[in-house]
Every structure is written in C-alpha cells, then in structure tokens.
Short mmCIF file of C-alpha atoms in Angstrom, two decimals:
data_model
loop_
_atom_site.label_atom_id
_atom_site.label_comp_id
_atom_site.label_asym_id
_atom_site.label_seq_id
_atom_site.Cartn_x
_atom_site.Cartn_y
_atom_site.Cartn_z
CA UNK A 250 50.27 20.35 -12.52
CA UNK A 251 52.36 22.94 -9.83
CA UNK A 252 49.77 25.48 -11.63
CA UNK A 253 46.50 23.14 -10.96
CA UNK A 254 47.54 22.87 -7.34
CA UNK A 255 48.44 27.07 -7.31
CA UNK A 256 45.25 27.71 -8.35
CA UNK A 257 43.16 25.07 -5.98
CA UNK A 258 44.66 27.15 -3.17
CA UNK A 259 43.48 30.39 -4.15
CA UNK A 260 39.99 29.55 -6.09
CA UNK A 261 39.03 27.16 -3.56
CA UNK A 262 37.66 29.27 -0.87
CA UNK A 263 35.71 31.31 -3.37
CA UNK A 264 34.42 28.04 -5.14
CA UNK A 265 33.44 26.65 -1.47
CA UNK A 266 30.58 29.63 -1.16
CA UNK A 267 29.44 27.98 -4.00
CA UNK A 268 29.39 25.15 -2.99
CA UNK A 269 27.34 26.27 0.12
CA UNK A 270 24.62 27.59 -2.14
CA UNK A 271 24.33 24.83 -4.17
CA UNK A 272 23.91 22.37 -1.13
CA UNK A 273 21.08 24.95 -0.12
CA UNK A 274 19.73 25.13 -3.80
CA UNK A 275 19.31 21.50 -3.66
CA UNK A 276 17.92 20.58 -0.47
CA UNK A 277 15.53 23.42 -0.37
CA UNK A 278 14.09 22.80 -3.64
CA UNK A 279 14.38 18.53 -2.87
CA UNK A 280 12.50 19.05 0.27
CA UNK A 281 10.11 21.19 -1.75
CA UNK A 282 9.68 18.95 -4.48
CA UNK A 283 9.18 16.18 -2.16
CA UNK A 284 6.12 17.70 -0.64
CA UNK A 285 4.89 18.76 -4.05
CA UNK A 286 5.11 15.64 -5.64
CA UNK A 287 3.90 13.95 -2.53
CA UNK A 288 0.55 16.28 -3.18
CA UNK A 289 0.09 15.39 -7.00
CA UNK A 290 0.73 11.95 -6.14
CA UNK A 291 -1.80 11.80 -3.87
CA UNK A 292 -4.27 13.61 -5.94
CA UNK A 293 -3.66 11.17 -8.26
CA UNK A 294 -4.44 8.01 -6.68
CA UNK A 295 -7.15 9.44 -4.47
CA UNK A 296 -9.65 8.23 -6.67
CA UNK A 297 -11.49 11.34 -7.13
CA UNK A 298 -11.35 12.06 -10.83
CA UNK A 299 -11.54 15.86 -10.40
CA UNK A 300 -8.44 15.51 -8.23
CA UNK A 301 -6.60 12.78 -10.17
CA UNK A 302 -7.60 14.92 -13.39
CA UNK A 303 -6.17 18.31 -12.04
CA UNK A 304 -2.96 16.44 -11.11
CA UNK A 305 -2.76 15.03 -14.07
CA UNK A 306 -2.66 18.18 -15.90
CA UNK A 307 -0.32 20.13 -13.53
CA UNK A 308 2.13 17.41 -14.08
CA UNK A 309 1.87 17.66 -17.91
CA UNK A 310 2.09 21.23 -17.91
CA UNK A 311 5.01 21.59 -15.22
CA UNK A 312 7.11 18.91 -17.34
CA UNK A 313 6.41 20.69 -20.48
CA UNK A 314 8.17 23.72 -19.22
CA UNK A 315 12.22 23.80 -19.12
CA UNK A 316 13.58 24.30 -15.89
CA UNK A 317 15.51 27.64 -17.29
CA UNK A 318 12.11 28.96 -18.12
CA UNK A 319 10.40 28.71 -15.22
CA UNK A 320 13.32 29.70 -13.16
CA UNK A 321 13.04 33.10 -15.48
CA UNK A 322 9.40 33.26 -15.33
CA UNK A 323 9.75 33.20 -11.83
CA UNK A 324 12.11 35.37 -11.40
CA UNK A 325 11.69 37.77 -14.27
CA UNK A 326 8.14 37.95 -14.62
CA UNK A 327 6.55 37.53 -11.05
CA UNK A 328 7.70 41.13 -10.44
CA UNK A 329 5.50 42.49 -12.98
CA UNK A 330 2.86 40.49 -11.37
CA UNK A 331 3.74 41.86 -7.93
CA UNK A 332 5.48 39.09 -6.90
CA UNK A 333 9.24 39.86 -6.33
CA UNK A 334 11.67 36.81 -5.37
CA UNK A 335 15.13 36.82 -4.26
CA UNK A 336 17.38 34.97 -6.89
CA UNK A 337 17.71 32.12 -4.50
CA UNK A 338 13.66 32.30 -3.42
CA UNK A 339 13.07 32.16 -7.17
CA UNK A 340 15.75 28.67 -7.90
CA UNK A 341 14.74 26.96 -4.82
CA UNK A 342 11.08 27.50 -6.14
CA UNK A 343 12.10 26.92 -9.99
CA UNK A 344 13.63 23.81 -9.20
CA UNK A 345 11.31 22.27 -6.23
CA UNK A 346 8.10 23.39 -8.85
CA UNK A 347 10.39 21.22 -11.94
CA UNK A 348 11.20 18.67 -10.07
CA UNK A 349 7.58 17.96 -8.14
CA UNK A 350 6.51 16.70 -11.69
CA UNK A 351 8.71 13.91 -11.39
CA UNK A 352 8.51 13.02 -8.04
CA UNK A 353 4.79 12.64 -8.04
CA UNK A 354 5.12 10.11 -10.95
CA UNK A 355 8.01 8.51 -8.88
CA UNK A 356 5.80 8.30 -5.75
CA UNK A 357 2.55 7.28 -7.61
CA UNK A 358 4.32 4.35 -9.82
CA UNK A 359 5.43 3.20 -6.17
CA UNK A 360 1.93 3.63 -4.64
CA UNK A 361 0.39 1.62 -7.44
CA UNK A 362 3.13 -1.60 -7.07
CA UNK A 363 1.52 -2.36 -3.58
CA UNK A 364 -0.22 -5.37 -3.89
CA UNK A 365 -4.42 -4.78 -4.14
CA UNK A 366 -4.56 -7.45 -0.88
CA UNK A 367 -2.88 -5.03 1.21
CA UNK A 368 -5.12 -1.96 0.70
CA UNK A 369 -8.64 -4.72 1.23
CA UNK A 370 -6.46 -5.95 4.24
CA UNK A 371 -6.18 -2.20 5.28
CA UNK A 372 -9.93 -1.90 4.66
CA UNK A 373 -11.32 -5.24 5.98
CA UNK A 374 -9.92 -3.83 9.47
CA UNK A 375 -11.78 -0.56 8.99
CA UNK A 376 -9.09 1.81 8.29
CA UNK A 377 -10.19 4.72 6.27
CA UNK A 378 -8.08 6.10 3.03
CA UNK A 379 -6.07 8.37 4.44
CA UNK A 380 -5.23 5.47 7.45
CA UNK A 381 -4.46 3.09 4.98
CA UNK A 382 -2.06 5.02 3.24
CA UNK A 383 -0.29 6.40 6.19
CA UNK A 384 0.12 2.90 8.06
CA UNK A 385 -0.10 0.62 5.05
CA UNK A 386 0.76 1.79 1.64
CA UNK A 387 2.82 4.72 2.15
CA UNK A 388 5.71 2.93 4.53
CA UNK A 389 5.95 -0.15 1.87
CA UNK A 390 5.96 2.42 -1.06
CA UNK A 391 9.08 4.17 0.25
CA UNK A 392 11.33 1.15 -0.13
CA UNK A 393 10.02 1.07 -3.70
CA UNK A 394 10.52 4.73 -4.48
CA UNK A 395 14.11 5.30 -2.51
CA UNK A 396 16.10 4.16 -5.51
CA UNK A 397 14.69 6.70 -8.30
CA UNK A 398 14.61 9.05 -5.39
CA UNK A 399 18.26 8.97 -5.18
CA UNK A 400 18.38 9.14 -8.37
CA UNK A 401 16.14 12.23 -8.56
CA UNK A 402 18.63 13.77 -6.18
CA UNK A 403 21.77 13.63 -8.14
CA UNK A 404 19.87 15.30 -11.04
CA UNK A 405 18.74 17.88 -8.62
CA UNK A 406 22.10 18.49 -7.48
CA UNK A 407 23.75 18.92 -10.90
CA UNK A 408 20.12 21.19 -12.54
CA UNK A 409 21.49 23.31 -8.99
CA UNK A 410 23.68 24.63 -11.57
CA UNK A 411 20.72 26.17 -13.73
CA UNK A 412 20.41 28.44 -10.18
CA UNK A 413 23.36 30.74 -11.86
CA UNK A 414 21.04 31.74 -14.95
CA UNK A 415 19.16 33.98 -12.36
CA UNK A 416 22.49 35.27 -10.49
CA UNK A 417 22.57 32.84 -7.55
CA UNK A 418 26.23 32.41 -6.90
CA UNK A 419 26.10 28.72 -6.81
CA UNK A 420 29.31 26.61 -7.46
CA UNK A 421 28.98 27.09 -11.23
CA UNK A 422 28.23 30.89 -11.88
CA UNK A 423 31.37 31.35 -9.09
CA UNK A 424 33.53 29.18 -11.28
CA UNK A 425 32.23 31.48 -14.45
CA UNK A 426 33.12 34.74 -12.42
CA UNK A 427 36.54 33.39 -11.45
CA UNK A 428 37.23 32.00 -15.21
CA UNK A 429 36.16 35.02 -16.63
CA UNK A 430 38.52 37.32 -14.92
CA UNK A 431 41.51 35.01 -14.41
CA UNK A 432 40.97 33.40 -17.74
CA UNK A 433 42.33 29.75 -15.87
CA UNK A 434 40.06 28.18 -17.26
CA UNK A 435 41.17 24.46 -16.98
CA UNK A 436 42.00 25.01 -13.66
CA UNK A 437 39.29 26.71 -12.65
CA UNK A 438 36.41 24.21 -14.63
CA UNK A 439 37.99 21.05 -13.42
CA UNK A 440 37.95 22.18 -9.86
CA UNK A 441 34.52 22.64 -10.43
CA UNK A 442 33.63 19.23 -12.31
CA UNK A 443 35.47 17.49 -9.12
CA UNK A 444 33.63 19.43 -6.64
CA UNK A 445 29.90 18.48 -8.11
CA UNK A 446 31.91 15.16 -8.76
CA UNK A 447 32.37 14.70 -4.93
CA UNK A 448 29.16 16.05 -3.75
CA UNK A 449 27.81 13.24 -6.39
CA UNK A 450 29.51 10.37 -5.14
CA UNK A 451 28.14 9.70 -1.84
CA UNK A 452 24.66 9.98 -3.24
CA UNK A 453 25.81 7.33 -5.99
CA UNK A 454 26.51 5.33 -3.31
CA UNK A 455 23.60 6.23 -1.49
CA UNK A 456 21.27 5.15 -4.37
CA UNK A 457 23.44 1.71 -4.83
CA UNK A 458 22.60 0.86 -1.01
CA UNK A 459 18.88 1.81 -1.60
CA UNK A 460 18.75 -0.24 -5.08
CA UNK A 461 20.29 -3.60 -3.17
CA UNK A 462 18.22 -3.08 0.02
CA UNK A 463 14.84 -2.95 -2.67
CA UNK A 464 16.33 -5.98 -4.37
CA UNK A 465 16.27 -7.66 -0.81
CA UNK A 466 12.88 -7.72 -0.34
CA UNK B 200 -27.25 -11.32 12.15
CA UNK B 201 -26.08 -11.32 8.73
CA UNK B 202 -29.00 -11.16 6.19
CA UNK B 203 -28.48 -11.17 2.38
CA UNK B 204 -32.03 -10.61 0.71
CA UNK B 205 -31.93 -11.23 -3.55
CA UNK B 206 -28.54 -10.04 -3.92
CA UNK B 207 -27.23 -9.29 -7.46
CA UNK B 208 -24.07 -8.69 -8.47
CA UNK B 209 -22.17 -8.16 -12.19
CA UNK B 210 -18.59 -7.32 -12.95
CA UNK B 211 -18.89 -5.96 -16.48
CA UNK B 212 -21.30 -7.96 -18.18
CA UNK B 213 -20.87 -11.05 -16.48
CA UNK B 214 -23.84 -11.39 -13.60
CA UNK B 215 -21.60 -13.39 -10.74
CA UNK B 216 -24.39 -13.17 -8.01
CA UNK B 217 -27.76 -13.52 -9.15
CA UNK B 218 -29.80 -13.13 -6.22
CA UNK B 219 -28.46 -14.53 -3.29
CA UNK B 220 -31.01 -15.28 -0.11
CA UNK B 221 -29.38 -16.18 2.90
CA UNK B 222 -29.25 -15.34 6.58
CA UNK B 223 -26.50 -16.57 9.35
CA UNK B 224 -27.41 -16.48 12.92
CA UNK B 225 -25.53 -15.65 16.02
CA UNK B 226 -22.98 -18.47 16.91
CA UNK B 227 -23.66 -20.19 13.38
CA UNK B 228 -20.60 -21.81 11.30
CA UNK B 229 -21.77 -21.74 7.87
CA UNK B 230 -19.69 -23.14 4.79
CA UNK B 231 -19.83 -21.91 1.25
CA UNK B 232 -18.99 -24.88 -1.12
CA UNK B 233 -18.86 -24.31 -5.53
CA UNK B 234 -16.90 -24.92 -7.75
CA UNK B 235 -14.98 -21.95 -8.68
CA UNK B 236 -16.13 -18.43 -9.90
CA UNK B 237 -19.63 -19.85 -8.53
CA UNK B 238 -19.53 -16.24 -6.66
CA UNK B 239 -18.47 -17.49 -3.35
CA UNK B 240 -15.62 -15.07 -2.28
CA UNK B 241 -17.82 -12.47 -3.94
CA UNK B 242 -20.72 -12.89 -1.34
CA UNK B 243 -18.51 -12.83 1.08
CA UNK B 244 -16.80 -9.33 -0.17
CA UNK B 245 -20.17 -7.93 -0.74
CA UNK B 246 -20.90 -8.76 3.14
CA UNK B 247 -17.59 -6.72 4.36
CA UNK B 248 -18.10 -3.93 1.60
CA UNK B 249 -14.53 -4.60 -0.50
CA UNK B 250 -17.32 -4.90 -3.30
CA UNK B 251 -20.67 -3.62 -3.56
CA UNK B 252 -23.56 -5.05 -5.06
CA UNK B 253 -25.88 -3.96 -7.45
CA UNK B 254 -29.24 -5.25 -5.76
CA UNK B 255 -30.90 -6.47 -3.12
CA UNK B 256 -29.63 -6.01 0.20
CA UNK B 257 -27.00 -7.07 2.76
CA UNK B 258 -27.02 -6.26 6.38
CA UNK B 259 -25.16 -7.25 9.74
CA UNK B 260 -27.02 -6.81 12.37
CA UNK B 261 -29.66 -5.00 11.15
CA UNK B 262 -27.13 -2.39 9.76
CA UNK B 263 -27.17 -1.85 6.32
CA UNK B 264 -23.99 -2.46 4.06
CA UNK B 265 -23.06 0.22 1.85
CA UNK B 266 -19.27 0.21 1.06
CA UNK B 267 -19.54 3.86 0.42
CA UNK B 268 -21.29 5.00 3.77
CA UNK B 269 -20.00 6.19 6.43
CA UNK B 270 -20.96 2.99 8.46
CA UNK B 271 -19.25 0.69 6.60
CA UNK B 272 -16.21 1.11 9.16
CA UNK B 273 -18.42 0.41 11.68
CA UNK B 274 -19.46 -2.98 9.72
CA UNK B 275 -15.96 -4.05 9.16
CA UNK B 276 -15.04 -3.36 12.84
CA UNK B 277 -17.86 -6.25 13.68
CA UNK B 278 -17.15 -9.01 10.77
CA UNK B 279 -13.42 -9.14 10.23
CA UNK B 280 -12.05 -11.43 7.17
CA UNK B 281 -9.57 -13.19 6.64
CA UNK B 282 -7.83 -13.52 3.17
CA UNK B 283 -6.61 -16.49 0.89
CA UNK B 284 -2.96 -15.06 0.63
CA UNK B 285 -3.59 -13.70 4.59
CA UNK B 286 -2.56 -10.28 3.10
CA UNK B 287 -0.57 -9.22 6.16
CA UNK B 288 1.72 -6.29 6.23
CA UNK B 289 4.73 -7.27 5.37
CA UNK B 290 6.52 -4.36 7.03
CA UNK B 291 5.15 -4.40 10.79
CA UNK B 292 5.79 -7.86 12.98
CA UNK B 293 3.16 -10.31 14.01
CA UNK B 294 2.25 -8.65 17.09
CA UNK B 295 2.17 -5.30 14.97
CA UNK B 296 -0.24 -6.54 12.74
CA UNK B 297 -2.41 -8.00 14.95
CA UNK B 298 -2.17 -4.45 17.35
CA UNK B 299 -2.77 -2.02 13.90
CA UNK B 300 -6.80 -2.22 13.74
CA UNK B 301 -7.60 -1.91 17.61
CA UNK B 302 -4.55 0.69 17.76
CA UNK B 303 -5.21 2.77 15.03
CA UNK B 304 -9.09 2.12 14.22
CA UNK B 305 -10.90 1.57 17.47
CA UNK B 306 -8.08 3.73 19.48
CA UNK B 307 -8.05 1.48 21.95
CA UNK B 308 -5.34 1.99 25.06
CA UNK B 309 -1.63 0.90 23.64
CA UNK B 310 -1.14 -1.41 27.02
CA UNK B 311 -4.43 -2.71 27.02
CA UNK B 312 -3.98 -3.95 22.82
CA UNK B 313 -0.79 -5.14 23.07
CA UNK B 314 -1.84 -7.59 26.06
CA UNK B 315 -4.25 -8.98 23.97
CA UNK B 316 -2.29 -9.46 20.40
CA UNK B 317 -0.02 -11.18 22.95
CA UNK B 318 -2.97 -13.46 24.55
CA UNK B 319 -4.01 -13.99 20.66
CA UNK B 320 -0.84 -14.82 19.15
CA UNK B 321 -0.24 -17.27 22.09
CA UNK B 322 -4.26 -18.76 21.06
CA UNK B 323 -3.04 -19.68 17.75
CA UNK B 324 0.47 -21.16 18.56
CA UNK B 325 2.42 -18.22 17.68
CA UNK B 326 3.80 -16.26 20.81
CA UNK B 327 7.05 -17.06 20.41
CA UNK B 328 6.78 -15.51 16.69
CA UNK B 329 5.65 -11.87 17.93
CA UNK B 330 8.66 -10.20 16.46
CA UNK B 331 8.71 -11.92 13.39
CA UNK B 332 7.70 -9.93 10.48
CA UNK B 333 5.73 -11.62 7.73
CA UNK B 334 8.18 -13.07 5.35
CA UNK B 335 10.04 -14.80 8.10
CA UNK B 336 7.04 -17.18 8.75
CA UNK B 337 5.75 -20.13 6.88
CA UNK B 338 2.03 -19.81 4.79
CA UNK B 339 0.55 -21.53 8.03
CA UNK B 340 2.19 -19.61 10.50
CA UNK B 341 1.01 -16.31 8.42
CA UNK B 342 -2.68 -17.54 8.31
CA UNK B 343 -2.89 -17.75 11.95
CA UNK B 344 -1.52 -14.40 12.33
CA UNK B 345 -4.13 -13.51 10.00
CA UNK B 346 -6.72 -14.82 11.91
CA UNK B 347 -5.29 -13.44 15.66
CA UNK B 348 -5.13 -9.73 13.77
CA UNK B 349 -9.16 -10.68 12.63
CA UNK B 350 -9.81 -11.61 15.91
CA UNK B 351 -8.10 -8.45 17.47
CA UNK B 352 -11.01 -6.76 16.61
CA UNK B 353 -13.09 -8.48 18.65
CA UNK B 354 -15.14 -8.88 16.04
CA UNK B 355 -19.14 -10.73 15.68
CA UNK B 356 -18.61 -12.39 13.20
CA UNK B 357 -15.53 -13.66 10.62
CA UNK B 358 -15.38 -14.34 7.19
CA UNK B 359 -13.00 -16.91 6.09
CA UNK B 360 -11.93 -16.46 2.13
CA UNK B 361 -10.51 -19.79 1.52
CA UNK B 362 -7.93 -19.45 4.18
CA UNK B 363 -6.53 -22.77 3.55
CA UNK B 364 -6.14 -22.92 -0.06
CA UNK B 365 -2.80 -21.16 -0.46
CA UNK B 366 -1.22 -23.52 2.27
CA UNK B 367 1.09 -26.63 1.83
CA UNK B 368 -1.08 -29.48 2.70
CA UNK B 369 0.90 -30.47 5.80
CA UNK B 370 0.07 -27.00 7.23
CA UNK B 371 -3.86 -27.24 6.64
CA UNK B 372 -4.41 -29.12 9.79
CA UNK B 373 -2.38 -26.09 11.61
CA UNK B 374 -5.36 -23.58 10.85
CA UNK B 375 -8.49 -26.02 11.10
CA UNK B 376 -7.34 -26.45 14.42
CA UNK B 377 -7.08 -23.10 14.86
CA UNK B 378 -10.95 -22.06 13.53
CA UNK B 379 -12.34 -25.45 14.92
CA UNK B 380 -11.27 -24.05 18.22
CA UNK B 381 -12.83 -20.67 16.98
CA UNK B 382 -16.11 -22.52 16.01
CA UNK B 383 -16.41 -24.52 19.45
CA UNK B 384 -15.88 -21.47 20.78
CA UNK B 385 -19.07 -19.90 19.75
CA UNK B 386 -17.63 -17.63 17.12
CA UNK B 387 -19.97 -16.74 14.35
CA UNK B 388 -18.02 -17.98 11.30
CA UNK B 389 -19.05 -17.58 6.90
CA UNK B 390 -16.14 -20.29 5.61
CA UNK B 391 -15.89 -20.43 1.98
CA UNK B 392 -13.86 -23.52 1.91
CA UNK B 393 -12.86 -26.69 -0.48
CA UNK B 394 -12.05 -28.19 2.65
CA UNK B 395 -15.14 -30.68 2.78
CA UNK B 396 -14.19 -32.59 6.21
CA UNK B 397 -13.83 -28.98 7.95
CA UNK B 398 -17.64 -28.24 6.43
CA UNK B 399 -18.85 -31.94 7.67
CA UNK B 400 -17.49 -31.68 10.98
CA UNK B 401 -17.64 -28.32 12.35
CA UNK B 402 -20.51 -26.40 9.59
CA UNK B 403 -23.97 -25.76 10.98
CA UNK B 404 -24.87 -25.49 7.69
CA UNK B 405 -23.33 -25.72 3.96
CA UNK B 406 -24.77 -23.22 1.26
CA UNK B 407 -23.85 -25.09 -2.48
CA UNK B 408 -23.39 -22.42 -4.79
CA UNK B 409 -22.70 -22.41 -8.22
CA UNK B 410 -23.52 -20.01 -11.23
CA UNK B 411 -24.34 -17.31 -8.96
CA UNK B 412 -27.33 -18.91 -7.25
CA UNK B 413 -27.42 -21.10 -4.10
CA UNK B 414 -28.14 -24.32 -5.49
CA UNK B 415 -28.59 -26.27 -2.49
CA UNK B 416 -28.43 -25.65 1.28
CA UNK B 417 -29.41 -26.97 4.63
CA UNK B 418 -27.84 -28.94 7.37
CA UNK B 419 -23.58 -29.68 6.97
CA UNK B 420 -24.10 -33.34 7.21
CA UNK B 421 -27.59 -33.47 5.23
CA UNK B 422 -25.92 -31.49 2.32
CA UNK B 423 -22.43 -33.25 2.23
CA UNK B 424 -23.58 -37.12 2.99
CA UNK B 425 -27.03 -36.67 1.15
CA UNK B 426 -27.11 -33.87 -1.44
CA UNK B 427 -30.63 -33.38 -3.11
CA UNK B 428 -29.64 -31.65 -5.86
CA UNK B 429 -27.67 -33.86 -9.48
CA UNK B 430 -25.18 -30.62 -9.86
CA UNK B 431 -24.29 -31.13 -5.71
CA UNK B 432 -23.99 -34.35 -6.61
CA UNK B 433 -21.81 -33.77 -9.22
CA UNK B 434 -19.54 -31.72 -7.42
CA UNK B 435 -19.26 -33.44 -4.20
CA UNK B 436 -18.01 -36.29 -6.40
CA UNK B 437 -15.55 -34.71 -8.06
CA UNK B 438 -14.03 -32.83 -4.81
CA UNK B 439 -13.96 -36.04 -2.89
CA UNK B 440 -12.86 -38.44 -5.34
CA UNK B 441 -11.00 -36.64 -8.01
CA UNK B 442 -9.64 -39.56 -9.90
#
C-alpha cells in the first residue's frame, strides 16, 4: 500500500495530462456528435423521404463501422487522400462521426414521443416546421432525451480511451507509456481505472438527476 | 366566409366525407351535431388544413385551402381552433402560450402581445393563472387557456373540436360561458359539439351529419326541437334521453 501511494505521487502529474486530453477528446467529439446527430435526426423526421432516406443510410453505415476503424481510416488513410489530421483532429472527429449515429436515433426516438396534438397545436397557430420544432417539439424533446444523453456521455468518456490507438496521449496510452517503462503495473492501471472512475461519477449522478426529473413529468 | 363546395375525403379506403356543401357567414355560430366518426372533426380539420381533402373545395374568405401552400399560414392565422384535449404546451405558462402565435408567427411587438394575453386571460377567468404552466391547471381551466391563445390571434373565425368533451361535467358550464360570451360577441364560431343546449341556445344554425354527408341542416331551434329527417330523429333521441 506505502508503494500504491509512492507511485500516485510520481505518476500522477504525468497521468493528469492525460487526463486533460481525454476531457478534450470527449467534449470535442460530444459537442460534435451532438450537432451531427442533431442533423440526421432532423433529416429524419423532416418528412422528406430523400432526406429521411439519406439519414437513414448514413446512420446504418456509420454504426456498422467500429470506432477503431474509423479513427484509423481517418487518420491513416485521409493522408493518402490529401487530407492530413492531427492525432487529436482525427479522435475528436472519429469519435464525434461514431457517436452522431447514436445520438440522432436518441434525438429522433425523443422527437417522435411528443404527442401528435402538440405539433397540429403548433400548426393550427400557423407556425411553420422549422417554428414548430424550435418552440414546440424540440424544448419538450430534450427532457425526454437528457437521460440516454447522459448516458451517451459516459460511453463517450470511457471510447476517449480508443483516442490512444492513433497516439493521442490521453489518460490511457499515458498509463501504457508509464507501465511499460516502470513495469508498475498495478499501480499504475488502478490509478488509471480510479481516475476514469472519478471523471464517471459525477456524470452517473448527472444522468440519475436527469432520469428522476423525466420521471417527474 | 367559409365555403365548403362537394368536399370528399377518405383515409385509406374508408370515404369519411362524401361531399360536404356548406357555407358559414360572417358573425354566424354554427354547430356540427353526429354521432361519432360521422366526419365532423374531419370537416373541421380539412377547413384549418391539419388534413387535406381529396375533392371539392374549401375556402375562407375567398382564399383557397391547400394545407401544402404557402397560404395556408395565412388561413390558420384567420380561423384558429381549438382542440378536444386543448393541446397546450405543456412547457411554456398560460400567458406563454397564449403570447407564442402573435410573438413568434405574426411578429407582433413583445409589449404590445403580452398586454393582450393578459386582457385575454383576464376574459376567460384566468389572470390570476398567467404563470401557471399547463399541468398545474384543471381540464377547464386549460380549455379556456386554449381558447384565449385561439383568440390571441385575433382570428375571423374559430373552430371548436369538441372542446367540452374531455371536461368533468361540473367544468362544462366554465367554457360555455366562456364561447357564449364569444358568440354574443359577434365571433364567427364552427362548434362541433354533443353539447345540444349550447347548439339550441346560442347556434345560428345546426348541420346533422352522419356517414359523411350532412343529413339535415337549417335553423338551431328548427333542427333540434323539430328535426325533418327519421336518422335526426333518431339521434336527437338518443343524445337527449339516453336511457
């Protein structure tokens, strides 16, 4: 145990870089998988079938793909294509691309739940369909969506990890480099299980508060 | 000012309207009576464009309605409706919901439409409910919001879609005062009601509809006291004397 707490002295700082990346991994590619899935989702339920239909079909294909491939295909192929990323350009992108897939379904399963009455209400006042969404539907589909949203956020955080497959120094691939020439590895691994641990936590809690102020309503 | 002209209608294969003729003038209360799935709350969604129909034509004020033209925003800024289960937004307050068409459709000033969903709540009873949102108020309560947020628009003409159906019986009387007052007020009113004293005492006229056709229609009193027709008959008797 006087070894465990050795060790958290010196590999902390190190691991906390990683840490930094991974809080930028995630957020970048949640905000960017946010506005993604916002798009498909909207496609979807615009009610123009060449729209709903090309949504459709990105969605399939992007959730078809593993998240380690596209992060390589982004990073490993675009170059040949002209398109060179930075490591951390390519995961934020990886990840954000991944995760839009699910977020649209999220967002478009919450969409759908809001009563029929409310859109004719919407209409019956002469609001348009992008009106009606943004003043009716939208606002009463977020309190439907927050929950899995949460949820989609944890997942993000701990699929950061993938980020070190393409050399971002995230939390995990600095754990790696510090196991791998220290050879500590039970020191070094468990620090890193409790730091995702405590970055996970508040967001648990976070999704708790959204899941009882849903069942509220 | 509203003018239906052989107006057919079919969801699937099931023809609901099968060629409705009917006009309502300026200042006119008219009731739709049937029995149910007669078509009644169809004609009356065919009239604000939440359906379309399939022939014929419809028209407020000599405006054609197509749900899918551009114009059809214009229509629904002149005949409002209000809804069986009042459909308010649940997540804005009574004054909100009354403020959201003339605020966000018509862009009318902010001062100038919250002074009025003020002066409308306090018409139907409800000022001191302004910042109560939706679920907080009773089925009643909610209708009359409904009907303050139809009348926001300062709308020609309202449709009514059984608006007292969904209420408790002891908070009927709360919103036939309400669209009595409406009526005597000179508002041009399409009530598709069950609500036969409403229809006797404050209808111009009564349109009986059943199976898609008007069966019988003419003066409130004439229709309801002395129906012509065996099916009004028929169903006159069974709405006012059930047992």
């Amino acid at each position: 145990m006087k070894g465990f707490w050795r060790d958290t002295v010196e590999f902390f700082p190190i691991l906390m870089s990683g840490v930094a990346l991974t809080i930028v991994v995630t957020i970048g590619s949640l905000l960017l998988s946010t506005v993604l899935g916002l798009v498909w989702a909207m496609m979807r339920v615009s009610g123009i079938r060449a729209l709903s239909m090309l949504s459709a079909s990105l969605i399939n294909v992007i959730r078809g793909i593993p998240i380690i491939v596209l992060l390589f295909y982004l990073y490993f192929v675009m170059p040949d294509l002209g398109v060179t990323l930075s490591a951390l350009q390519a995961a934020i992108l990886g990840l954000g691309i991944a995760y839009s897939a699910y977020q649209a379904e999220n967002f478009r399963a919450g969409i759908e739940a809001i009563d029929k009455g409310q859109i004719e209400a919407a209409q019956s006042i002469g609001m348009g369909w992008w009106l009606t969404m943004r003043r009716v539907v939208l606002p009463q589909a977020v309190r439907i969506v927050l929950p899995p949203y949460g949820n989609v956020m944890i997942m993000m955080l701990k699929d950061s990890s993938q980020a070190s497959t393409i050399t971002v120094a995230e939390l995990a691939l600095q754990g790696k480099l510090i196991a791998s020439s220290t050879f500590k590895n039970t020191s070094v691994f468990t620090l890193v299980a409790l730091m995702y641990l405590t970055m996970s936590i508040p967001l648990i809690l976070l999704v708790r508060h959204f899941e009882k102020r849903a069942g509220k309503r | 000012m509203i003018e239906l002209s052989d107006v057919h209608k079919s969801f699937g294969q099931v023809e609901v309207l099968k060629g409705i003729n009917a006009s309502v003038e300026k200042g006119e209360v008219v009731c739709i009576i049937g029995p149910s799935g007669s078509g009644k709350s169809t004609i009356l969604r065919c009239i604000n464009g939440l359906e379309s129909y399939d022939r014929g034509e419809i028209s407020v004020e000599g405006l054609k309605v197509d749900r899918d033209a551009p114009s059809i925003v214009n229509i629904r800024t002149q005949v409002s409706m209000v809804f069986q289960r009042f459909n308010l937004f649940p997540h804005r307050t009574a004054l909100e919901n009354v403020i959201e068409g003339p605020l966000f459709v018509k862009k009318e000033p902010r001062a100038q439409v919250l002074e009025r969903g003020r002066t409308l709540l306090a018409q139907v009873g409800l000022a001191e409910k302004a910042d109560a949102h939706p679920p907080q108020l009773s089925g009643g309560q909610q209708q009359r919001v409904a009907i303050a947020r139809a009348l926001a628009m300062q709308p020609k003409a309202i449709l009514f879609d059984e608006p007292t159906s969904a209420l408790d019986p002891e908070l009927v009387g709360d919103v036939l005062g309400v669209m009595r007052k409406l009526a005597d007020d000179g508002m041009t009113m399409v009530v598709v009601t069950h609500e036969m004293g409403f229809a006797r005492d404050v209808a111009d006229r009564v349109l009986f509809i059943d199976g898609g056709v008007i069966v019988e229609q003419g003066p409130a009193k004439s229709v309801l006291n002395q129906p012509q027709h065996a099916r009004t008959q028929d169903f006159l008797r069974r709405v006012l004397h059930p047992l």
